[in-house]
PDB file of C-alpha atoms and ligand atoms in Angstrom:
ATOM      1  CA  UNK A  15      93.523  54.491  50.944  1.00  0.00           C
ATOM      2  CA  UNK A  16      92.881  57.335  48.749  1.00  0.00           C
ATOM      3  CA  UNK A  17      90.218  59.231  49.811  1.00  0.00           C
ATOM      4  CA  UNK A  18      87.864  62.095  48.091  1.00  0.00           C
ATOM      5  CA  UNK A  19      90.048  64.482  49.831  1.00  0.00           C
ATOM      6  CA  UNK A  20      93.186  63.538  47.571  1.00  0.00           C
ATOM      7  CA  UNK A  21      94.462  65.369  45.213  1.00  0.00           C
ATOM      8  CA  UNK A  22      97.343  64.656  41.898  1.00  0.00           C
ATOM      9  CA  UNK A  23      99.397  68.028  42.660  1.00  0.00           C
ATOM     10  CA  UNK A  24      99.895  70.168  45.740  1.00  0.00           C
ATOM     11  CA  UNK A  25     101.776  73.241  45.383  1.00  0.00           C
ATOM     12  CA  UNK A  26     103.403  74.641  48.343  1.00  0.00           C
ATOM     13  CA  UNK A  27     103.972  78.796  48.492  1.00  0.00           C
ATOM     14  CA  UNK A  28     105.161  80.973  51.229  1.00  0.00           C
ATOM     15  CA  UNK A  29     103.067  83.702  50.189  1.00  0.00           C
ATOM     16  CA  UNK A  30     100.104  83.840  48.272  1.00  0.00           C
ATOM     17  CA  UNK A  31     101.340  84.612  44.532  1.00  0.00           C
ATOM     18  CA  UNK A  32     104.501  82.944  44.595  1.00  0.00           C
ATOM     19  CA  UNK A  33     102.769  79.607  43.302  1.00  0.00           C
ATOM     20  CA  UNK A  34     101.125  81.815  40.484  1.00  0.00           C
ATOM     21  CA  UNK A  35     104.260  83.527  39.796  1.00  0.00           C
ATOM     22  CA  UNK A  36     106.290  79.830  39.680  1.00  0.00           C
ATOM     23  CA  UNK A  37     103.953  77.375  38.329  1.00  0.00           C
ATOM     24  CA  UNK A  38     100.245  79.540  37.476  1.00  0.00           C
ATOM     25  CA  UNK A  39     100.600  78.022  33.982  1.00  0.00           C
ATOM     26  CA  UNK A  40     101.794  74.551  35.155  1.00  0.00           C
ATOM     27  CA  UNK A  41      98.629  74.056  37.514  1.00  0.00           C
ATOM     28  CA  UNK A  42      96.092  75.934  35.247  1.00  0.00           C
ATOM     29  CA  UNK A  43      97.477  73.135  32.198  1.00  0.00           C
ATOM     30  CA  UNK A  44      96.785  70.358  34.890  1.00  0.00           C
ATOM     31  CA  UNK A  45      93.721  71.375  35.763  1.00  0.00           C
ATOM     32  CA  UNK A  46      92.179  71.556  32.302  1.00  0.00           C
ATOM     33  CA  UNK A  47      93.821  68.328  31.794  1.00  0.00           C
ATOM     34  CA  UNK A  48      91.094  67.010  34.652  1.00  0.00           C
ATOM     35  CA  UNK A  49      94.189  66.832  37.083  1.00  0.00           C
ATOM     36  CA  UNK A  50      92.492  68.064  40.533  1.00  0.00           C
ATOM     37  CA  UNK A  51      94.827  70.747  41.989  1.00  0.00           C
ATOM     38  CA  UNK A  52      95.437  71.936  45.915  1.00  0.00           C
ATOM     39  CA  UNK A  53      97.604  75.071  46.702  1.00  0.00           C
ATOM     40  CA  UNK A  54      98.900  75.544  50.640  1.00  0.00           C
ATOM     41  CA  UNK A  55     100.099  78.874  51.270  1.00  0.00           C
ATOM     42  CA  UNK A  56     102.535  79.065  54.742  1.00  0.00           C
ATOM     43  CA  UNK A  57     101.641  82.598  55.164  1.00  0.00           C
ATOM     44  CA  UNK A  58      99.191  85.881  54.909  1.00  0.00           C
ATOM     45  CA  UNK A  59     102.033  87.930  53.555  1.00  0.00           C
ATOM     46  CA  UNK A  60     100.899  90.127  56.116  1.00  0.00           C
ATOM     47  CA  UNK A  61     104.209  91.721  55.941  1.00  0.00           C
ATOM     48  CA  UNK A  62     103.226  92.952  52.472  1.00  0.00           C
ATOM     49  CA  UNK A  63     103.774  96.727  51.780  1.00  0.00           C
ATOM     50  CA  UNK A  64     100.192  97.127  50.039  1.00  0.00           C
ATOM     51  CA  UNK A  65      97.100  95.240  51.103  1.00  0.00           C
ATOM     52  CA  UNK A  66      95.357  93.708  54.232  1.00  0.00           C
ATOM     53  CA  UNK A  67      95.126  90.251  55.196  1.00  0.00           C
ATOM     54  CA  UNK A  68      91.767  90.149  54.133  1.00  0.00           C
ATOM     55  CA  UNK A  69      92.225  91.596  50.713  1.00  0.00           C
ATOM     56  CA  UNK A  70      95.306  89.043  49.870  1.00  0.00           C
ATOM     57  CA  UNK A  71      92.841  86.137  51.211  1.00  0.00           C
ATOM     58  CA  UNK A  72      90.344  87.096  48.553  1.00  0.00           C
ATOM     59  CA  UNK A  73      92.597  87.598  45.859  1.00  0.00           C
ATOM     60  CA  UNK A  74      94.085  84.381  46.490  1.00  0.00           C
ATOM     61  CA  UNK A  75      90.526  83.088  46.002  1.00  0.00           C
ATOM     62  CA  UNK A  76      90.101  85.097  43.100  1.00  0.00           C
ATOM     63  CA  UNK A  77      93.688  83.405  41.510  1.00  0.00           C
ATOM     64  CA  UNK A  78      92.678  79.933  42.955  1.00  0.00           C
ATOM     65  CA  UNK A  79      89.242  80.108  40.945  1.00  0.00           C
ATOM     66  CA  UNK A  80      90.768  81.172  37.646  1.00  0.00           C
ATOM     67  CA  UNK A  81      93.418  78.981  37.442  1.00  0.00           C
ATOM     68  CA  UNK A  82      91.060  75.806  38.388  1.00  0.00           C
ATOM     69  CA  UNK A  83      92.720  74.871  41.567  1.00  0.00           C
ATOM     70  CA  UNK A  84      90.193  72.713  43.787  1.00  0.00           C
ATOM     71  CA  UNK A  85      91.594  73.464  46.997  1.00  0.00           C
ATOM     72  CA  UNK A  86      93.071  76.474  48.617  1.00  0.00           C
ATOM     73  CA  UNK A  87      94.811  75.864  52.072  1.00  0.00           C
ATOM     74  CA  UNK A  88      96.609  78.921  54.287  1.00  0.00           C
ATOM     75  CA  UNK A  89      98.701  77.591  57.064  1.00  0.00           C
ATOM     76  CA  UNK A  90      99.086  81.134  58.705  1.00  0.00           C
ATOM     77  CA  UNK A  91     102.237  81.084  59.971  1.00  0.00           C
ATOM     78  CA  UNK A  92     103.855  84.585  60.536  1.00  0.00           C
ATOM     79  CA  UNK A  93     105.217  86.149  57.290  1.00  0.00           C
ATOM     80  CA  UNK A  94     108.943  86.724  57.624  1.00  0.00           C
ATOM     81  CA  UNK A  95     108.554  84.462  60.968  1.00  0.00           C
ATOM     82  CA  UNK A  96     108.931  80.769  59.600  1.00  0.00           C
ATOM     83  CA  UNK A  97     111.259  79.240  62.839  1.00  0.00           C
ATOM     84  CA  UNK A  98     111.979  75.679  60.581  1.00  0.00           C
ATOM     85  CA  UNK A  99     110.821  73.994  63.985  1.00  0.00           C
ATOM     86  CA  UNK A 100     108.684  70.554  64.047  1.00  0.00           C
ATOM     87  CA  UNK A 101     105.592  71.871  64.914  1.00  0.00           C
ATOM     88  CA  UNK A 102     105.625  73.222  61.407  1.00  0.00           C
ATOM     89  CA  UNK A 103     107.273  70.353  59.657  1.00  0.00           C
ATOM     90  CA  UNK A 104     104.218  68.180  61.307  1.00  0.00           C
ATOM     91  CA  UNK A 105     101.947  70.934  60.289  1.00  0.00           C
ATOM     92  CA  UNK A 106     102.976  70.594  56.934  1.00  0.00           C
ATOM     93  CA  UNK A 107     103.156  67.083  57.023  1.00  0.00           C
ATOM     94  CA  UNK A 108     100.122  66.940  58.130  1.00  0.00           C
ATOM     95  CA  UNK A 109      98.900  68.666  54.616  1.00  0.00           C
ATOM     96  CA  UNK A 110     100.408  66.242  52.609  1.00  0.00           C
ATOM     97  CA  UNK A 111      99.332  62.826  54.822  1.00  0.00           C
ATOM     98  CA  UNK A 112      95.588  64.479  54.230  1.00  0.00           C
ATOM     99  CA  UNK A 113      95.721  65.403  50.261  1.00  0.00           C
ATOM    100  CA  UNK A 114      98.178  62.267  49.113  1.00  0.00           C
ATOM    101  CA  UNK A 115      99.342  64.644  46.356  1.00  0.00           C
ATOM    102  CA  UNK A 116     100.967  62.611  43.209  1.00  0.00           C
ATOM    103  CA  UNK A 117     102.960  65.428  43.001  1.00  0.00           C
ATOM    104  CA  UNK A 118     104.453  68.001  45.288  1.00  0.00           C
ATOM    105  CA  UNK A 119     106.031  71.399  43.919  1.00  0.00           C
ATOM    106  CA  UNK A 120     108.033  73.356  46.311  1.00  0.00           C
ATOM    107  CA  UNK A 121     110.158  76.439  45.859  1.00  0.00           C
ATOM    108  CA  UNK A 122     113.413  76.191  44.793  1.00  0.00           C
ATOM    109  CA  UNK A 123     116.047  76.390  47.551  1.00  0.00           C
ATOM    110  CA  UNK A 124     118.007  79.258  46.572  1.00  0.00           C
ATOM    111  CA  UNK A 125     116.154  82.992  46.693  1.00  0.00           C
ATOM    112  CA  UNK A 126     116.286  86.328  47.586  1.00  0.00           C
ATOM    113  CA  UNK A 127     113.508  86.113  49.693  1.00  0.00           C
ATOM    114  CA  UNK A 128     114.600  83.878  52.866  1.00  0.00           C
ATOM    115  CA  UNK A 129     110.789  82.570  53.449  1.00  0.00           C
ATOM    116  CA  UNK A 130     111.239  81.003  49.855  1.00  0.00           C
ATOM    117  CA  UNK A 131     114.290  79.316  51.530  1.00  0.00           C
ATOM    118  CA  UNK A 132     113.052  78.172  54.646  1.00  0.00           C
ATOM    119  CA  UNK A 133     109.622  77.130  52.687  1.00  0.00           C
ATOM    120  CA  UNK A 134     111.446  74.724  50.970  1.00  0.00           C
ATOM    121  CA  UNK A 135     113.684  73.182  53.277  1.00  0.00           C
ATOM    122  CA  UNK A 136     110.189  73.023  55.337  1.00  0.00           C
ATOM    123  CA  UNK A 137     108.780  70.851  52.851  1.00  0.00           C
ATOM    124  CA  UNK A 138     111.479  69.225  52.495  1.00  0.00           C
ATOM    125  CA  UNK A 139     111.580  67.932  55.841  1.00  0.00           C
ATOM    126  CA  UNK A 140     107.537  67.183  55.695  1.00  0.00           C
ATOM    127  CA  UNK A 141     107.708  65.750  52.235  1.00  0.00           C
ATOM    128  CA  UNK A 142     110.349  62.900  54.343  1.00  0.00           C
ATOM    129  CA  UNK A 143     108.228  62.651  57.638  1.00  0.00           C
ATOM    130  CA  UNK A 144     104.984  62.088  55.821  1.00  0.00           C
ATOM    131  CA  UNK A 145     105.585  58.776  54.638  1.00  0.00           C
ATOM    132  CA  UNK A 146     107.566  57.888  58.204  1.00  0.00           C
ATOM    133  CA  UNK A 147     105.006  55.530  59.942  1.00  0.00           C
ATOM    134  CA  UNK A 148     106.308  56.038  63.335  1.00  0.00           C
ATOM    135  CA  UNK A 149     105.973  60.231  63.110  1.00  0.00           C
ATOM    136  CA  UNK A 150     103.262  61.308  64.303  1.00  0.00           C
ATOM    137  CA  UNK A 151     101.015  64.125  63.222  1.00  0.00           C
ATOM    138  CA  UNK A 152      98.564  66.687  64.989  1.00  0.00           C
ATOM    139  CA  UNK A 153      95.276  64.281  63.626  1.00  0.00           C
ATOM    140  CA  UNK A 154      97.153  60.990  63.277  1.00  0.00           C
ATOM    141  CA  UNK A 155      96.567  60.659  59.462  1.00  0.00           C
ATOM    142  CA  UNK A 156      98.143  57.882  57.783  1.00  0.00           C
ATOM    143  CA  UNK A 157     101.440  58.124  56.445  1.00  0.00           C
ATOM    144  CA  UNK A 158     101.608  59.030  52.602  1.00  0.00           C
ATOM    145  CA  UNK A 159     104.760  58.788  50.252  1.00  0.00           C
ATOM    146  CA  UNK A 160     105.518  61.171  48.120  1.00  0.00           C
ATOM    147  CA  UNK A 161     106.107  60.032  44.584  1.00  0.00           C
ATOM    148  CA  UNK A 162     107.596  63.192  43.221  1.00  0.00           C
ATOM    149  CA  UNK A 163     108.678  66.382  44.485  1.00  0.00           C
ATOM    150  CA  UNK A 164     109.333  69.890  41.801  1.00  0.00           C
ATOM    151  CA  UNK A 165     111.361  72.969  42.619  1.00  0.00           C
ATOM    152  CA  UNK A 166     109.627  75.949  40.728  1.00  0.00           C
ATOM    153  CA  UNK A 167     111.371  79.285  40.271  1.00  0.00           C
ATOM    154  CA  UNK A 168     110.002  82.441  42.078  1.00  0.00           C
ATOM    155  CA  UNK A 169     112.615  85.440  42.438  1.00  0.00           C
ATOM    156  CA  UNK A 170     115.877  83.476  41.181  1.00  0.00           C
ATOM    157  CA  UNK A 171     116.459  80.889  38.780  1.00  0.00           C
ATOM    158  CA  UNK A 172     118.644  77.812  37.720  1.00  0.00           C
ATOM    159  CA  UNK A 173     118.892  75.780  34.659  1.00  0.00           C
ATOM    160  CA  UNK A 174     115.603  73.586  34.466  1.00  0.00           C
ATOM    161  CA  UNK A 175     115.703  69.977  34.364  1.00  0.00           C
ATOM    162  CA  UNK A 176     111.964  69.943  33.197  1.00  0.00           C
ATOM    163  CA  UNK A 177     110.082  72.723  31.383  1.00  0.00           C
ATOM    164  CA  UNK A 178     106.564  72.584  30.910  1.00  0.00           C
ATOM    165  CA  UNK A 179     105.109  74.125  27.439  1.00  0.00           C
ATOM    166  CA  UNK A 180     102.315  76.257  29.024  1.00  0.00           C
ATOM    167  CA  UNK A 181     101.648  78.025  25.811  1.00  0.00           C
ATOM    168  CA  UNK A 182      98.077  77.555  25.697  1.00  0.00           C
ATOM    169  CA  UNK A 183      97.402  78.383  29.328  1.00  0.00           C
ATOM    170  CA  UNK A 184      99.597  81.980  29.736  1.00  0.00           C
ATOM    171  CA  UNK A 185      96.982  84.376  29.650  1.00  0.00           C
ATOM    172  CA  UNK A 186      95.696  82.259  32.317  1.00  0.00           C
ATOM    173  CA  UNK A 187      98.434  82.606  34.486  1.00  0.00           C
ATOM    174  CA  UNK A 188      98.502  86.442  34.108  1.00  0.00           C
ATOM    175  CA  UNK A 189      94.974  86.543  34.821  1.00  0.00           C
ATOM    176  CA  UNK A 190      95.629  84.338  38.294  1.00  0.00           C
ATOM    177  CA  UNK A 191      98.133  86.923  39.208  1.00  0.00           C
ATOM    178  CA  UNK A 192      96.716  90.008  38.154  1.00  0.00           C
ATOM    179  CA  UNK A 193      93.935  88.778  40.818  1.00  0.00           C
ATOM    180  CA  UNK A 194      96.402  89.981  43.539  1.00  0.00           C
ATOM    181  CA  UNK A 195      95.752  93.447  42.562  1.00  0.00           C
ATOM    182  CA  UNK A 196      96.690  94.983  45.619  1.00  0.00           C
ATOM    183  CA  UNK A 197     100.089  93.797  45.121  1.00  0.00           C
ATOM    184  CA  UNK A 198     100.547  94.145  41.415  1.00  0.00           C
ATOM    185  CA  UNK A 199      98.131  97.013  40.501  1.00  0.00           C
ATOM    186  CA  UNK A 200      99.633 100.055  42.029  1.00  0.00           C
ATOM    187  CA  UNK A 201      96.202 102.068  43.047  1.00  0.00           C
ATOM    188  CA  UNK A 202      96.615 105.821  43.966  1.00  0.00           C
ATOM    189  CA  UNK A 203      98.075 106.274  47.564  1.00  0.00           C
ATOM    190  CA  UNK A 204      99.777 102.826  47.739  1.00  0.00           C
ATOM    191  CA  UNK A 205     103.288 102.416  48.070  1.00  0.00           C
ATOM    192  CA  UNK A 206     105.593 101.243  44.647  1.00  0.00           C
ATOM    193  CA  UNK A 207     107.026  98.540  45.262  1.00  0.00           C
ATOM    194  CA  UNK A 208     109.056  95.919  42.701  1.00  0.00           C
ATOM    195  CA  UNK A 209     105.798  93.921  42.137  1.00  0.00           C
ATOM    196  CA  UNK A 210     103.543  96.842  41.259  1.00  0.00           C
ATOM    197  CA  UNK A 211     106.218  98.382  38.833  1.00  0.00           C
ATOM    198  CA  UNK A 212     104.995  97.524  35.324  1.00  0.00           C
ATOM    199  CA  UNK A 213     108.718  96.038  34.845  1.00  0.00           C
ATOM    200  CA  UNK A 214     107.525  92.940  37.022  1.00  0.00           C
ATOM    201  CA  UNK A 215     105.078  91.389  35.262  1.00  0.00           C
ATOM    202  CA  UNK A 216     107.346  91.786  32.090  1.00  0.00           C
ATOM    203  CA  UNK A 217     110.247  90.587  33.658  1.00  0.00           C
ATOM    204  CA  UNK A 218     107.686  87.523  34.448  1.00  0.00           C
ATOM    205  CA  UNK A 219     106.682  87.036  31.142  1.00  0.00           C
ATOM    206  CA  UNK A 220     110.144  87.443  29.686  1.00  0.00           C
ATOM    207  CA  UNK A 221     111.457  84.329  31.643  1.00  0.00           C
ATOM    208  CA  UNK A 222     108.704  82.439  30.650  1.00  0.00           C
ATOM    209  CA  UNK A 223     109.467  83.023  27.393  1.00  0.00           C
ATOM    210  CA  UNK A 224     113.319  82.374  27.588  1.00  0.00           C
ATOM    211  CA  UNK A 225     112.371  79.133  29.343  1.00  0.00           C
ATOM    212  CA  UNK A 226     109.637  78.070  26.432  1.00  0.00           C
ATOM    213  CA  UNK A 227     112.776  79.181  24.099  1.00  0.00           C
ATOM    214  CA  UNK A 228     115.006  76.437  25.137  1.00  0.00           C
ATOM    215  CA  UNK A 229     111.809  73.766  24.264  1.00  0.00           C
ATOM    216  CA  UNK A 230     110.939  75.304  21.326  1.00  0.00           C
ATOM    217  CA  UNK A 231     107.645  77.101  23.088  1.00  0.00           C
ATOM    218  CA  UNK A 232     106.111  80.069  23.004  1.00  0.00           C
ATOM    219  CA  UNK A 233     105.773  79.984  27.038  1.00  0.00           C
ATOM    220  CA  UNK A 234     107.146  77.322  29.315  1.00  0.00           C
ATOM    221  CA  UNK A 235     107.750  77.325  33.150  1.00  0.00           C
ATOM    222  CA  UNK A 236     111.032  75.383  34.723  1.00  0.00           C
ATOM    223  CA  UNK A 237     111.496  72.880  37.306  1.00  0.00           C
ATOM    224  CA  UNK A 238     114.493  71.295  39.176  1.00  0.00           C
ATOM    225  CA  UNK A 239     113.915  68.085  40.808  1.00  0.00           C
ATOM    226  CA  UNK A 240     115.953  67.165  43.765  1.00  0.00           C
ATOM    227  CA  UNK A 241     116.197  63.559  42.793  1.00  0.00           C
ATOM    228  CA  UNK A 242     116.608  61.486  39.035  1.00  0.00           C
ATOM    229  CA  UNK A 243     113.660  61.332  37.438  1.00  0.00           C
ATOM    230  CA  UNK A 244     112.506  57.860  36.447  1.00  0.00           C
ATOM    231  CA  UNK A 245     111.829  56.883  33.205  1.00  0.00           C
ATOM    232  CA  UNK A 246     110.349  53.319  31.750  1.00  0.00           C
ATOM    233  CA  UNK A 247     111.152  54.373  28.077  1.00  0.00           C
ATOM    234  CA  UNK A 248     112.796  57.039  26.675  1.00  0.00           C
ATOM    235  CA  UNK A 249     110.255  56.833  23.664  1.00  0.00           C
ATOM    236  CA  UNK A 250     106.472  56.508  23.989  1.00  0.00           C
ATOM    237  CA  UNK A 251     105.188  53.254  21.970  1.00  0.00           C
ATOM    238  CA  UNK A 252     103.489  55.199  19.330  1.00  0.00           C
ATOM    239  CA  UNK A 253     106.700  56.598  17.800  1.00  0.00           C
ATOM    240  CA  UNK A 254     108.297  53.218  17.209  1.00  0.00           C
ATOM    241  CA  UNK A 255     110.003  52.902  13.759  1.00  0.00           C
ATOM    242  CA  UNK A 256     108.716  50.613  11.309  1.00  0.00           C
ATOM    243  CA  UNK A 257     110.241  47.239  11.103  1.00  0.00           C
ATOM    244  CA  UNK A 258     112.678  46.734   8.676  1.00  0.00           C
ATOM    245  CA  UNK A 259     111.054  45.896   5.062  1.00  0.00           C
ATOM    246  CA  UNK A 260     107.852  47.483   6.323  1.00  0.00           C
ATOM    247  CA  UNK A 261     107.983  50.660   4.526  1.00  0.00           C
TER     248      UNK A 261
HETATM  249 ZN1   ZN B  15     106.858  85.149  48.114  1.00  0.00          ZN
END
């Protein structure tokens, strides 16, 4: 049963920003669209060289609002701590079995940062026992099957088997990550770190571009899915060719 609490995507991050950073464009598209939108963080990136807790939470808000997302969820488990245990596969699980996303997107598995890694094999893992009848999770919600499942791009990248033309929506998506200013808007007597030097956010926008490049787009942002992606028809009915004699 679907229930008001379901949503059509649910993006997965280990940190606030990294679903800005991956797919801001992608949900922000989506959510004009009418496509209702829930982001689950793992962490507080309370590891973070610049910023409290508290700040990150509101900027996440902040990032959340402008990019039209309908539901912001933060797991808080410990930045740089993620075990890959079952309590957090369950807790995870759990996420998904309550939101019945259409569509999960996930980090891609290979990245710098080892919470990206672990984040994904995490969801991987939760993605599976959600629709498991016989798993149990911490409320006993209903199992839920995952139709689809994206890898988006944070630190590293990989040639994209789908890339979304988020032309129209890029401003958007720097706006959404501009709101974490305390992590990309070096203010006097913070530390510099790669995120606040103004390389990053050109480096960002660079891929994006090199990505929107290879669909002839302005902007686009790449994903990998894990399995084949089904297809009815290659061609949607509109662009049939006229019968023979019919011209
Ligand atoms: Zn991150």
């Amino acid at each position: 049963m679907e229930g008001t609490n379901s949503v059509d995507i649910l993006a997965f991050g280990a940190h606030p920003d990294d679903v800005e950073i991956g797919v801001g464009g992608i949900l922000a598209k989506h959510a004009a669209a009418g496509f209702s939108i829930a982001i689950c963080n793992l962490t507080h990136a309370e590891l973070s060289s610049n910023g409290t807790v508290e700040i990150r939470k509101m900027e996440a808000k902040q990032a959340a609002r402008i990019l039209g997302v309908r539901k912001l969820i933060n797991l808080g488990f410990p930045d740089r701590g993620l075990r890959g245990d079952r309590e957090e596969v369950l807790k995870i699980a759990q996420v998904i079995r309550q939101l019945r996303p259409k569509i999960v997107l996930s980090p891609y598995f290979e990245d710098r940062h080892p919470d990206h890694v672990m984040t994904s094999r995490l969801v991987k893992d939760a993605v599976f026992d959600a629709a498991i009848r016989k798993i149990r999770t911490p409320g006993d919600e209903a199992p839920h099957r995952v139709p689809q499942v994206y890898h988006y791009f944070i630190n590293d990248i990989h040639p994209a088997d789908v890339i979304v033309d988020i032309s129209d929506f890029y401003e958007i998506k720097v706006n959404a990550i501009l709101a974490y200013r305390s992590q990309f808007d070096r203010q006097s007597g913070e530390v510099s770190t790669p995120l606040n030097n103004p390389a990053y956010l050109a480096m960002i926008r660079g891929r994006d571009q090199l990505w929107g490049q290879q669909v002839g787009s302005m902007y686009g942002e790449a994903l990998v899915s894990p399995r084949p992606i089904r297809q009815s028809l290659l061609l949607p009915a509109q662009f049939r060719a006229l019968p023979p004699g019919k011209f």
